[in-house]
Amino acid sequence: MTTDVAVRAVGLEKSFSRRPAVRGVDFTLRRGDCLALFGPNGAGKTTLLRLIAGLLKPTAGAALLREVDVRRDHRARGAVGFVSHQSMLYPPLTALENVEFAARLAGVPSPGAAARTALASLQLSALSNIEVRKLSRGQQQRVSVARALVHDPAVLLLDEPYSGLDEGGSQALTTLLESLRDKGVTMILVTHNVAEGLALSTLAAVMLDGTLARMDTRPATGFDVAAFASSYRSLAGGHHG
């Protein structure tokens, strides 16, 4: 049945100045799946996320959310939460103002209350009235995650979300992502930390030169982190360019 399909990449390709960044990527994620995506810098991971989010127009193929082309339907794009490398926050605004602004743009009812709830989920309530420019890098990252969640997205795309987080912030994020996954939110998590990614994921993939070189489904016993890490190093070690 396809009613449970949340995200589908169908022959996705993207080139910049004739240089391919994503090449013929196909995969299907169902409601509540979490895909951990690994690969060296320049492998095409961020470009793939931006294609899934509808932020880039594919050179070929399509990204489908609930079987709707994300580039052709603003409602499909509105069902996505995206956390990028850069915080994309407004430095002079407070954490609450940043998240509330995103809620208003998304048409969320009671945007102030929704923003406070999102910040609380990342343990940021005490910092909600502080200007973002006065927050640490890790705190800013958590505000970015709160902003991505404020409209209750069905699909969450995370590009190195643990970057800059301290141990407490990392644990708070992991707990939140586990809860979202268990509630049926579909996620793609880009990370360089194999153990971190495999702990959350139902599927794991390695991306090299714009293609998915490996795709695994979580066994009933869980991923063997050491074995996967060894395979990943072997694949990445043969990567050139």
Protein backbone atom coordinates (compact mmCIF):
# COMPACT_ATOMS: atom_id res chain seq x y z
CA MET A 1 0.00 0.00 0.00
CA THR A 2 1.19 3.54 -0.71
CA THR A 3 -0.96 5.38 1.83
CA ASP A 4 1.84 5.10 4.40
CA VAL A 5 4.50 6.48 2.05
CA ALA A 6 5.77 9.84 3.34
CA VAL A 7 8.75 10.63 1.09
CA ARG A 8 9.83 9.27 -2.26
CA ALA A 9 12.84 10.24 -4.33
CA VAL A 10 12.34 9.22 -7.95
CA GLY A 11 15.42 9.42 -10.14
CA LEU A 12 16.50 12.62 -8.41
CA GLU A 13 19.33 14.47 -10.12
CA LYS A 14 20.85 17.90 -9.68
CA SER A 15 23.74 19.49 -11.54
CA PHE A 16 25.41 22.85 -11.04
CA SER A 17 27.10 24.27 -14.16
CA ARG A 18 26.95 20.76 -15.66
CA ARG A 19 28.66 19.27 -12.62
CA PRO A 20 26.44 16.57 -11.07
CA ALA A 21 25.83 16.88 -7.33
CA VAL A 22 23.03 14.30 -7.04
CA ARG A 23 22.78 11.47 -9.53
CA GLY A 24 19.82 9.14 -9.96
CA VAL A 25 18.78 8.83 -6.32
CA ASP A 26 15.79 6.62 -5.53
CA PHE A 27 14.38 5.73 -2.12
CA THR A 28 11.08 5.44 -0.24
CA LEU A 29 10.44 6.43 3.37
CA ARG A 30 7.28 5.57 5.23
CA ARG A 31 5.60 7.38 8.08
CA GLY A 32 7.86 7.25 11.14
CA ASP A 33 10.99 6.24 9.24
CA CYS A 34 14.28 7.92 10.09
CA LEU A 35 16.98 7.73 7.43
CA ALA A 36 20.50 8.35 8.72
CA LEU A 37 22.56 9.66 5.80
CA PHE A 38 26.34 9.44 5.96
CA GLY A 39 29.03 10.48 3.51
CA PRO A 40 32.11 12.68 3.11
CA ASN A 41 31.89 16.41 2.48
CA GLY A 42 30.87 17.09 -1.11
CA ALA A 43 29.01 13.81 -1.50
CA GLY A 44 25.72 15.60 -2.24
CA LYS A 45 23.92 15.13 1.10
CA THR A 46 22.94 18.77 1.63
CA THR A 47 21.85 19.13 -1.98
CA LEU A 48 19.66 16.05 -1.59
CA LEU A 49 17.99 17.53 1.50
CA ARG A 50 17.34 20.79 -0.31
CA LEU A 51 15.75 18.88 -3.19
CA ILE A 52 13.49 16.97 -0.80
CA ALA A 53 12.53 20.26 0.88
CA GLY A 54 11.60 21.82 -2.46
CA LEU A 55 14.27 24.51 -2.09
CA LEU A 56 16.05 23.42 -5.27
CA LYS A 57 14.62 22.48 -8.64
CA PRO A 58 15.89 19.06 -9.74
CA THR A 59 17.66 18.68 -13.05
CA ALA A 60 15.74 15.43 -13.44
CA GLY A 61 13.40 13.28 -11.39
CA ALA A 62 11.17 14.39 -8.53
CA ALA A 63 10.83 14.52 -4.77
CA LEU A 64 7.38 13.38 -3.67
CA LEU A 65 5.84 14.06 -0.28
CA ARG A 66 2.77 11.89 0.27
CA GLU A 67 2.97 11.23 -3.48
CA VAL A 68 2.77 14.96 -4.32
CA ASP A 69 5.64 16.69 -6.15
CA VAL A 70 7.08 19.07 -3.57
CA ARG A 71 7.90 21.64 -6.27
CA ARG A 72 4.33 21.74 -7.53
CA ASP A 73 2.35 22.09 -4.30
CA HIS A 74 3.03 24.67 -1.58
CA ARG A 75 1.09 22.53 0.90
CA ALA A 76 3.63 19.75 0.43
CA ARG A 77 6.49 22.18 1.07
CA GLY A 78 4.65 23.45 4.14
CA ALA A 79 4.69 19.94 5.61
CA VAL A 80 8.50 20.00 5.80
CA GLY A 81 10.71 21.25 8.62
CA PHE A 82 14.31 21.94 7.61
CA VAL A 83 17.39 22.45 9.80
CA SER A 84 20.39 23.57 7.75
CA HIS A 85 24.11 24.00 8.43
CA GLN A 86 23.56 27.70 9.03
CA SER A 87 21.09 28.85 11.65
CA MET A 88 19.29 31.28 9.30
CA LEU A 89 18.02 33.11 12.38
CA TYR A 90 17.57 36.87 12.75
CA PRO A 91 20.33 37.88 15.23
CA PRO A 92 18.65 41.03 16.66
CA LEU A 93 15.45 39.13 17.49
CA THR A 94 14.98 37.01 20.59
CA ALA A 95 14.71 33.24 20.41
CA LEU A 96 10.96 33.52 20.96
CA GLU A 97 10.56 36.21 18.29
CA ASN A 98 12.47 34.10 15.75
CA VAL A 99 10.35 31.01 16.33
CA GLU A 100 7.09 32.96 16.55
CA PHE A 101 7.90 34.69 13.24
CA ALA A 102 8.32 31.28 11.58
CA ALA A 103 5.01 30.16 13.11
CA ARG A 104 3.23 33.22 11.70
CA LEU A 105 4.69 32.61 8.23
CA ALA A 106 3.42 29.04 8.37
CA GLY A 107 -0.06 30.17 9.43
CA VAL A 108 0.10 28.39 12.77
CA PRO A 109 -2.85 29.19 15.10
CA SER A 110 -1.72 30.89 18.32
CA PRO A 111 1.85 31.39 17.04
CA GLY A 112 3.15 32.70 20.35
CA ALA A 113 1.98 29.65 22.27
CA ALA A 114 3.29 27.33 19.57
CA ALA A 115 6.68 29.06 19.68
CA ARG A 116 6.91 28.73 23.45
CA THR A 117 6.02 25.03 23.22
CA ALA A 118 8.67 24.44 20.55
CA LEU A 119 11.34 26.21 22.60
CA ALA A 120 10.36 24.26 25.72
CA SER A 121 10.79 20.99 23.81
CA LEU A 122 14.45 21.94 23.32
CA GLN A 123 14.83 23.08 26.95
CA LEU A 124 15.12 26.73 25.88
CA SER A 125 12.33 28.36 27.86
CA ALA A 126 14.80 30.21 30.09
CA LEU A 127 16.50 31.71 27.04
CA SER A 128 13.37 32.63 25.07
CA ASN A 129 13.67 36.40 25.65
CA ILE A 130 17.40 36.65 24.87
CA GLU A 131 18.53 38.02 21.52
CA VAL A 132 19.86 35.24 19.30
CA ARG A 133 23.15 37.08 18.72
CA LYS A 134 23.88 36.72 22.46
CA LEU A 135 23.38 32.95 22.46
CA SER A 136 26.10 30.35 22.02
CA ARG A 137 26.46 28.42 18.76
CA GLY A 138 24.83 25.38 20.33
CA GLN A 139 21.94 27.40 21.73
CA GLN A 140 21.37 28.99 18.34
CA GLN A 141 21.30 25.52 16.80
CA ARG A 142 18.59 24.45 19.21
CA VAL A 143 16.56 27.56 18.37
CA SER A 144 16.87 26.58 14.70
CA VAL A 145 15.46 23.15 15.49
CA ALA A 146 12.60 24.72 17.45
CA ARG A 147 11.82 26.95 14.48
CA ALA A 148 11.76 23.93 12.15
CA LEU A 149 9.30 22.17 14.45
CA VAL A 150 6.93 25.01 15.31
CA HIS A 151 4.45 24.21 12.52
CA ASP A 152 4.30 20.50 13.44
CA PRO A 153 5.83 19.16 10.19
CA ALA A 154 5.17 15.66 8.90
CA VAL A 155 8.70 15.49 7.47
CA LEU A 156 11.81 16.76 9.24
CA LEU A 157 15.12 17.23 7.40
CA LEU A 158 18.18 17.72 9.59
CA ASP A 159 21.61 18.68 8.25
CA GLU A 160 24.18 18.11 11.02
CA PRO A 161 21.74 19.20 13.78
CA TYR A 162 24.16 18.21 16.56
CA SER A 163 26.82 20.65 15.37
CA GLY A 164 27.89 22.90 18.24
CA LEU A 165 25.70 21.23 20.86
CA ASP A 166 27.06 20.36 24.29
CA GLU A 167 26.24 17.04 25.96
CA GLY A 168 23.03 18.36 27.52
CA GLY A 169 21.84 19.90 24.28
CA SER A 170 22.66 16.72 22.35
CA GLN A 171 20.70 14.57 24.78
CA ALA A 172 17.71 16.92 24.67
CA LEU A 173 17.72 16.80 20.87
CA THR A 174 18.04 13.01 20.76
CA THR A 175 15.14 12.60 23.19
CA LEU A 176 13.01 14.96 21.12
CA LEU A 177 13.83 13.25 17.81
CA GLU A 178 13.05 9.83 19.28
CA SER A 179 9.68 11.15 20.43
CA LEU A 180 8.91 12.66 17.01
CA ARG A 181 9.89 9.46 15.21
CA ASP A 182 7.68 7.41 17.52
CA LYS A 183 4.78 9.80 16.82
CA GLY A 184 5.12 9.17 13.08
CA VAL A 185 7.26 12.09 11.90
CA THR A 186 9.48 11.03 9.00
CA MET A 187 13.07 12.21 9.22
CA ILE A 188 16.27 12.37 7.21
CA LEU A 189 19.28 12.96 9.44
CA VAL A 190 22.64 13.91 7.95
CA THR A 191 25.48 13.32 10.38
CA HIS A 192 29.14 12.29 10.47
CA ASN A 193 28.64 10.48 13.80
CA VAL A 194 27.79 6.88 12.92
CA ALA A 195 26.73 5.82 16.43
CA GLU A 196 24.57 8.91 16.85
CA GLY A 197 22.82 8.41 13.52
CA LEU A 198 22.28 4.68 13.82
CA ALA A 199 20.78 5.04 17.30
CA LEU A 200 17.87 7.03 15.86
CA SER A 201 17.47 5.49 12.44
CA THR A 202 15.25 2.85 10.89
CA LEU A 203 17.32 3.03 7.71
CA ALA A 204 20.91 4.03 7.03
CA ALA A 205 22.58 5.06 3.79
CA VAL A 206 26.02 6.09 2.59
CA MET A 207 26.20 8.75 -0.12
CA LEU A 208 29.23 9.03 -2.40
CA ASP A 209 29.65 11.14 -5.53
CA GLY A 210 25.97 12.03 -5.57
CA THR A 211 24.69 8.45 -5.41
CA LEU A 212 23.51 6.16 -2.63
CA ALA A 213 26.35 3.65 -2.44
CA ARG A 214 24.66 1.67 0.34
CA MET A 215 21.19 1.51 1.91
CA ASP A 216 20.36 -0.68 4.91
CA THR A 217 17.18 -1.35 6.87
CA ARG A 218 17.55 -1.62 10.64
CA PRO A 219 17.63 -5.28 11.71
CA ALA A 220 15.37 -6.45 14.53
CA THR A 221 18.45 -6.62 16.75
CA GLY A 222 19.48 -3.06 15.84
CA PHE A 223 22.40 -1.85 13.75
CA ASP A 224 25.85 -3.21 14.45
CA VAL A 225 27.59 0.15 14.81
CA ALA A 226 31.14 -1.23 14.52
CA ALA A 227 30.34 -3.25 11.40
CA PHE A 228 28.53 -0.38 9.72
CA ALA A 229 31.32 2.07 10.62
CA SER A 230 33.91 -0.30 9.16
CA SER A 231 31.92 -0.64 5.95
CA TYR A 232 31.43 3.11 5.77
CA ARG A 233 35.16 3.76 6.18
CA SER A 234 35.89 1.20 3.47
CA LEU A 235 33.44 2.82 1.05
CA ALA A 236 34.56 6.37 1.85
CA GLY A 237 38.20 5.33 1.66
CA GLY A 238 37.71 4.37 -1.96
CA HIS A 239 36.08 7.71 -2.68
CA HIS A 240 38.09 10.12 -4.79
CA GLY A 241 37.02 13.64 -5.71
